[in-house]
Tab-separated table of C-alpha atoms and ligand atoms in Angstrom:
chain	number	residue	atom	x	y	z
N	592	UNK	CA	7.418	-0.159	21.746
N	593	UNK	CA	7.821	-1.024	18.542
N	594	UNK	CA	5.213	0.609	15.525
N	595	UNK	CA	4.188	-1.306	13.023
N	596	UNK	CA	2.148	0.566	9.978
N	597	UNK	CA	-0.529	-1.436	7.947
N	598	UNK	CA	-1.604	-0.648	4.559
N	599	UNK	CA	-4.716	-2.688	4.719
N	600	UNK	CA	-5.582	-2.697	0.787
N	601	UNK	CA	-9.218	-1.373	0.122
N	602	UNK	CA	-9.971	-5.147	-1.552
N	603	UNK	CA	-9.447	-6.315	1.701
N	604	UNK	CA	-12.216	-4.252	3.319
N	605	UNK	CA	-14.430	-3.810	0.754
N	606	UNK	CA	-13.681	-6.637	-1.890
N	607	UNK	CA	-17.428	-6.317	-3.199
N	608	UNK	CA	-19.877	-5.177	0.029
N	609	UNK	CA	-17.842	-4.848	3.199
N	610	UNK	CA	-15.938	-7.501	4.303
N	611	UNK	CA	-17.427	-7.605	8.184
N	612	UNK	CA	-15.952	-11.159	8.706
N	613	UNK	CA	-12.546	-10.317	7.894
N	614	UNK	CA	-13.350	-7.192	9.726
N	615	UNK	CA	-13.508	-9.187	13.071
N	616	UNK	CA	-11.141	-11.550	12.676
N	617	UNK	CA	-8.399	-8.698	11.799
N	618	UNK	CA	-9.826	-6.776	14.699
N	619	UNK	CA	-9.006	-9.584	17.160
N	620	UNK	CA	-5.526	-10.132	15.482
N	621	UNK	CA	-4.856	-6.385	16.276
N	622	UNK	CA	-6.055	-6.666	19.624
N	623	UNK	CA	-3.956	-9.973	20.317
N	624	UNK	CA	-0.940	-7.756	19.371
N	625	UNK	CA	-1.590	-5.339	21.092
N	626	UNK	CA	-1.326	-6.878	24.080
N	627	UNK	CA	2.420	-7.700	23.492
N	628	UNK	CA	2.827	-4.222	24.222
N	629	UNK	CA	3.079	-2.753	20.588
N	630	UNK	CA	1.400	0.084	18.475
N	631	UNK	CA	-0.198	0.263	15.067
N	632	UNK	CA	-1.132	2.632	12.297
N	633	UNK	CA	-3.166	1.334	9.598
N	634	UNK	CA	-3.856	2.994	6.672
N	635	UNK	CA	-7.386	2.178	4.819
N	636	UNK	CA	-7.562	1.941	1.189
N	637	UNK	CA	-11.044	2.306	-0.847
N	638	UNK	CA	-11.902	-1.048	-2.504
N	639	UNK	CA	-15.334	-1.258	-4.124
N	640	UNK	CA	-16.775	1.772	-2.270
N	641	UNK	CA	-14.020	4.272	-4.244
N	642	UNK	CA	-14.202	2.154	-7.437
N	643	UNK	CA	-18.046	2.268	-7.128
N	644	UNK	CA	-18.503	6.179	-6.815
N	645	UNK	CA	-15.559	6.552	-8.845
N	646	UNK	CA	-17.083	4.585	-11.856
N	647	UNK	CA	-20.487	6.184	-10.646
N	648	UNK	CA	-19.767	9.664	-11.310
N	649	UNK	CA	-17.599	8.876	-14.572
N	650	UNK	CA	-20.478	7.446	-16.301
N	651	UNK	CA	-23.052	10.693	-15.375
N	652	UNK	CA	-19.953	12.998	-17.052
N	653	UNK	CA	-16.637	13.802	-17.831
N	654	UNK	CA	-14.871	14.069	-14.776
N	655	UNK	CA	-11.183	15.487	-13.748
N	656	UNK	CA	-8.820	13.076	-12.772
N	657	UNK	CA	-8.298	14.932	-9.491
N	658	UNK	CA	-12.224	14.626	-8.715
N	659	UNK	CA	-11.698	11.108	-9.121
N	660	UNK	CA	-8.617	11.144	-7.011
N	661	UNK	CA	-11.086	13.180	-4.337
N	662	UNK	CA	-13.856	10.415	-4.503
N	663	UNK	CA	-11.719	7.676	-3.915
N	664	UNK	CA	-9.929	9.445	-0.800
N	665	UNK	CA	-13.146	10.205	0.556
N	666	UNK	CA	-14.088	6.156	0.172
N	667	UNK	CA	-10.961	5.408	1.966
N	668	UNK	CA	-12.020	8.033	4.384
N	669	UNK	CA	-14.995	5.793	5.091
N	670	UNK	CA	-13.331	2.873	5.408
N	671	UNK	CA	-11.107	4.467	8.378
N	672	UNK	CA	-13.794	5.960	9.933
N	673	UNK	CA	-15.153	1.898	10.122
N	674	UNK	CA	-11.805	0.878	11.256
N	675	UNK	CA	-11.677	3.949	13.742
N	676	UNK	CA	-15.269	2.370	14.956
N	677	UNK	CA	-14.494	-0.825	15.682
N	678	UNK	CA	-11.289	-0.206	17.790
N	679	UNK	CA	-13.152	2.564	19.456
N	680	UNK	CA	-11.766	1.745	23.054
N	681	UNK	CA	-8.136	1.598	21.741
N	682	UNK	CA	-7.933	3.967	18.736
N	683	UNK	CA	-7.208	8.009	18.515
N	684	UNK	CA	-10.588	9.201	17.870
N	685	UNK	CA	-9.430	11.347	14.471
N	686	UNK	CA	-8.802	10.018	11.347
N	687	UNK	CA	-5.556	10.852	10.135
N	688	UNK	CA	-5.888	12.615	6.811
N	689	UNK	CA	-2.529	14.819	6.344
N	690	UNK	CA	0.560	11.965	6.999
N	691	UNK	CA	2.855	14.657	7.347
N	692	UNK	CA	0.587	16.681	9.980
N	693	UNK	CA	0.451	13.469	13.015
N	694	UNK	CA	1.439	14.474	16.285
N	695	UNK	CA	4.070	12.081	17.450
N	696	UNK	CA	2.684	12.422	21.238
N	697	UNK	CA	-0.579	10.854	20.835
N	698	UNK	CA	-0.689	8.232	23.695
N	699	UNK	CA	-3.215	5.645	21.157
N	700	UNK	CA	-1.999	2.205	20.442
N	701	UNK	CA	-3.807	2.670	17.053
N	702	UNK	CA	-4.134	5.286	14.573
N	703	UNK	CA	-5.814	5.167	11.430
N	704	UNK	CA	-5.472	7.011	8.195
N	705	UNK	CA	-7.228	7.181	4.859
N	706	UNK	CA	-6.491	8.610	1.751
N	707	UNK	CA	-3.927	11.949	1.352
N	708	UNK	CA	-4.610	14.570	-1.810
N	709	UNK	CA	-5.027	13.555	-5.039
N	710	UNK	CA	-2.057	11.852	-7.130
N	711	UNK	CA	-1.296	9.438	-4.111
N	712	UNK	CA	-1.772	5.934	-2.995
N	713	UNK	CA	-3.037	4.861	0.571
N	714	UNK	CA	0.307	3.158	0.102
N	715	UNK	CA	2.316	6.133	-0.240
N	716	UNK	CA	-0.065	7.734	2.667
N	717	UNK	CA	1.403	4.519	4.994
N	718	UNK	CA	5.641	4.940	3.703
N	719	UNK	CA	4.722	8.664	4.888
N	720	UNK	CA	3.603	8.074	8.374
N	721	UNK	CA	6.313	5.385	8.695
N	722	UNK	CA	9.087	8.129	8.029
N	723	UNK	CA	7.279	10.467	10.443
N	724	UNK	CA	7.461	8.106	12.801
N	725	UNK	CA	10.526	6.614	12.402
N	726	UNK	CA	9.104	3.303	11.653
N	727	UNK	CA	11.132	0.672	9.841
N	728	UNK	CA	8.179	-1.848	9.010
N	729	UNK	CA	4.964	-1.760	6.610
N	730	UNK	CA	2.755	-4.662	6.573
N	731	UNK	CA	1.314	-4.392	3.274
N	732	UNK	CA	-2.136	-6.078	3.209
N	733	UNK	CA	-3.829	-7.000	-0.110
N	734	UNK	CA	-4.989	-9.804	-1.891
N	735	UNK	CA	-2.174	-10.365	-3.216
N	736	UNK	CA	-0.026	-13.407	-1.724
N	737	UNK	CA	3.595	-12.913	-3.572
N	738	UNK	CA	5.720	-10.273	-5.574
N	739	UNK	CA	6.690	-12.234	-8.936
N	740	UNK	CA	9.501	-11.639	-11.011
N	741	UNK	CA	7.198	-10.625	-13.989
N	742	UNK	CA	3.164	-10.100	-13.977
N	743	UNK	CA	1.512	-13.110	-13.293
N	744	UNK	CA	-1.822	-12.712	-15.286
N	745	UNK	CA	0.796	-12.471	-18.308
N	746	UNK	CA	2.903	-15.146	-17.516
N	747	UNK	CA	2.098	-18.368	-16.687
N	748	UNK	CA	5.885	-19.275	-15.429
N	749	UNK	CA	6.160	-16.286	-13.073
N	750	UNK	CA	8.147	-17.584	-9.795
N	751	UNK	CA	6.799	-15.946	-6.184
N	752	UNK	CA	9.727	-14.223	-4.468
N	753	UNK	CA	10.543	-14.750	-0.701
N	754	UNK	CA	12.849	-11.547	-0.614
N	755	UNK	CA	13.577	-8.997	-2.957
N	756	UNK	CA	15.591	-5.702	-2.733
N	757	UNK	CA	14.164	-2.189	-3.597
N	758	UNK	CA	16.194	-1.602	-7.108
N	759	UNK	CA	14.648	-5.065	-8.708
N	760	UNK	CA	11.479	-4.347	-7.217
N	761	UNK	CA	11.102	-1.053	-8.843
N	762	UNK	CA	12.420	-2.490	-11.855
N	763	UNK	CA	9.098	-4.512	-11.904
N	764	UNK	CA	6.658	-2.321	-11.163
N	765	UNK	CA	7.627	0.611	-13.074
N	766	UNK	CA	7.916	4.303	-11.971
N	767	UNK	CA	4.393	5.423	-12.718
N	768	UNK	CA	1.562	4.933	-10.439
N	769	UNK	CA	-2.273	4.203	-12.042
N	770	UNK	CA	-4.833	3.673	-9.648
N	771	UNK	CA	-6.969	-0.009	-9.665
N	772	UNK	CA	-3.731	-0.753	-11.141
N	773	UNK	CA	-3.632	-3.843	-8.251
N	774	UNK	CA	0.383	-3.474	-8.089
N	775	UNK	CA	1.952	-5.264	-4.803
N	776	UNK	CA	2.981	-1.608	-3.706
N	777	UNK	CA	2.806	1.656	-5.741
N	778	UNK	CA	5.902	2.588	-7.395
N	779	UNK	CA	5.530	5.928	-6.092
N	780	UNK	CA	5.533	4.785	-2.264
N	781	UNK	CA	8.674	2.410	-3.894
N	782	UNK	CA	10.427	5.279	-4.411
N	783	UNK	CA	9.844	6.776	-0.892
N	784	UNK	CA	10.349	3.429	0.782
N	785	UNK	CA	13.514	2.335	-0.880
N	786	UNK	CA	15.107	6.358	0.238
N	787	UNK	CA	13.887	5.719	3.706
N	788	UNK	CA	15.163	1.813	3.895
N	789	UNK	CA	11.980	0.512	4.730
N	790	UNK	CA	10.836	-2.917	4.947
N	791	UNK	CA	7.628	-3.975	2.950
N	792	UNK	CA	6.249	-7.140	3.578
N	793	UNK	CA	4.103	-8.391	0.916
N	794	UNK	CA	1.062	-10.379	2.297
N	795	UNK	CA	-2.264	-12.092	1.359
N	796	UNK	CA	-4.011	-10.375	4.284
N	797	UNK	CA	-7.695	-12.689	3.645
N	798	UNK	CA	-4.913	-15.258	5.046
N	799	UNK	CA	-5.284	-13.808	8.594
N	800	UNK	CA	-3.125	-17.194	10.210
N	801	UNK	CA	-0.417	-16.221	8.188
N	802	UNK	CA	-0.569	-12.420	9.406
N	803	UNK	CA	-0.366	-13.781	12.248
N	804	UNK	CA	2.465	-16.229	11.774
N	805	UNK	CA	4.049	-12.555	10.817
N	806	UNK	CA	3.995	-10.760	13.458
N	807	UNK	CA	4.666	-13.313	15.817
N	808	UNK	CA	7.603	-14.140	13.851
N	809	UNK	CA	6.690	-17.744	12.683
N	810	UNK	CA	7.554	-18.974	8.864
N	811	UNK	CA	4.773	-16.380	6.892
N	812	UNK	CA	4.188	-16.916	3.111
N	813	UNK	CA	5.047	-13.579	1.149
N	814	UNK	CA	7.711	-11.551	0.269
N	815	UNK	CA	10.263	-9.076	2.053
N	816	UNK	CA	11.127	-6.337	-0.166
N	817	UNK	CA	14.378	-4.372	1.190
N	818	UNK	CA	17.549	-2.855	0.720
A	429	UTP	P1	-6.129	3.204	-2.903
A	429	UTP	O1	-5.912	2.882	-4.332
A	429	UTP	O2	-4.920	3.448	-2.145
A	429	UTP	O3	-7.018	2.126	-2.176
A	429	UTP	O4	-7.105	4.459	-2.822
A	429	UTP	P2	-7.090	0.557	-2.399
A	429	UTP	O5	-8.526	0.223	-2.465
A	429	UTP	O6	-6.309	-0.093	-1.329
A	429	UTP	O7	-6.389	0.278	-3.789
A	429	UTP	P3	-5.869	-1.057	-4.431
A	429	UTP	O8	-6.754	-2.160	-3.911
A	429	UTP	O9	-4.436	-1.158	-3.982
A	429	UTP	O10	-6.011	-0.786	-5.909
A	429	UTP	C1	-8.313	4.519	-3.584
A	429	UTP	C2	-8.281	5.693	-4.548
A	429	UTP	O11	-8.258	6.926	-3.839
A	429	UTP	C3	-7.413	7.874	-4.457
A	429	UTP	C4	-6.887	7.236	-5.726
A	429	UTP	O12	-7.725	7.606	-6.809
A	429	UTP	C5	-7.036	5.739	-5.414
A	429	UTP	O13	-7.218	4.967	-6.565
A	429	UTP	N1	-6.349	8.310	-3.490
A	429	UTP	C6	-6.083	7.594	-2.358
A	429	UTP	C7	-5.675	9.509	-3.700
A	429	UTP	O14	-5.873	10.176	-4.719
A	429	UTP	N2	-4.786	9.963	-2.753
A	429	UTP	C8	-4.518	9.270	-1.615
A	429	UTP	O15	-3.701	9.745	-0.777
A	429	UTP	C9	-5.166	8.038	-1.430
């Protein structure tokens, strides 16, 4: 059985109000899979609900970076808790909140997690549960389509990469991680993922025919970032 892990980006969920179409439509992909006999953990991220309370409270008074970390973990926390909802019949009914505390006997084919402790990335909360389970695969889900070999809001010739490996990836995106910062994958995570030779697959997950083309490995529009 092979386990894929899903960092379903927060924009993806909650890209303004919650996102209920792509909400069913990426339900019934799941469930498709699922049916081949595979399992999934997907990791929520916040979107507009933790940029909403996290701009909320900053405006009432000076707040700590780590309450603002703690806000926006608790609006990913949400956001699983919808996921965990919807794929009641099928999903173990906790949310996963500590990556490194999963029980590796749970008989679910899905598991969802939200946000960690403060100073982390939903990202780095899904390259954590894939090297406590051994997994070699993240799908990472955003609205982003493409790594580019420089930032494409500053550059209009930026090129979209099929493949890239780990060292020129991190070369891109730096070493430090700033939240909202809309980065393909946190450089943190990077980091992580590039020690554990994971596979990231980059992918504009509002394109839910080319997730599928993915995972039923069919030509996919993205970009493979490994070794
Ligand atoms: P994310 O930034 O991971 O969610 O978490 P997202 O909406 O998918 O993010 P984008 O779309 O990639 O930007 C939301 C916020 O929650 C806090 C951070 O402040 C982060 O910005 N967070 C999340 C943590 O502090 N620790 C975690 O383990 C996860």
């Amino acid at each position: 059985m092979e386990t894929i892990i899903i960092s379903l980006g927060g924009s993806l969920i909650v890209p303004n109000k919650i996102d209920f179409n792509f909400l069913k439509k990426f339900r019934n992909l799941i469930l498709k899979y699922l049916k081949k006999g595979n399992r999934f953990l997907i990791v929520s991220g916040g979107g507009k609900t933790a940029r909403n309370y996290q701009n909320a409270a900053s405006k009432i008074t000076k707040i700590i970076k780590e309450d603002i970390d703690w806000i926006g973990i608790h609006g990913t926390r949400i956001n699983a808790h919808l996921l965990r909802t919807i794929f009641r019949n099928y999903a173990y009914p906790k949310i996963i909140t500590n990556p490194q505390k999963i029980k590796k006997e749970i008989k679910e084919k899905i598991i969802i997690a939200g946000g960690w402790k403060p100073g982390w990335s939903t990202d780095f909360v899904a390259t954590k549960l894939a090297q406590a389970y051994e997994a070699k695969i993240i799908l990472n889900l955003s609205n982003i389509s493409f790594v580019f070999d420089k930032d494409p809001k500053k550059y209009k010739n930026a090129k979209p990469l099929k493949k890239i490996n780990w060292r020129d990836f991190r070369k891109i995106v730096g070493n430090k991680w700033n939240p909202g910062a809309n980065l393909p994958f946190d450089p943190i995570a990077s980091k992580l993922a590039e020690k554990l030779k994971l596979k990231v697959i980059v992918l504009k997950g509002n394109n839910l025919q080319n997730v599928d083309n993915f995972l039923f490995k069919k030509n996919f529009e993205g970009t493979t970032i490994e070794k």
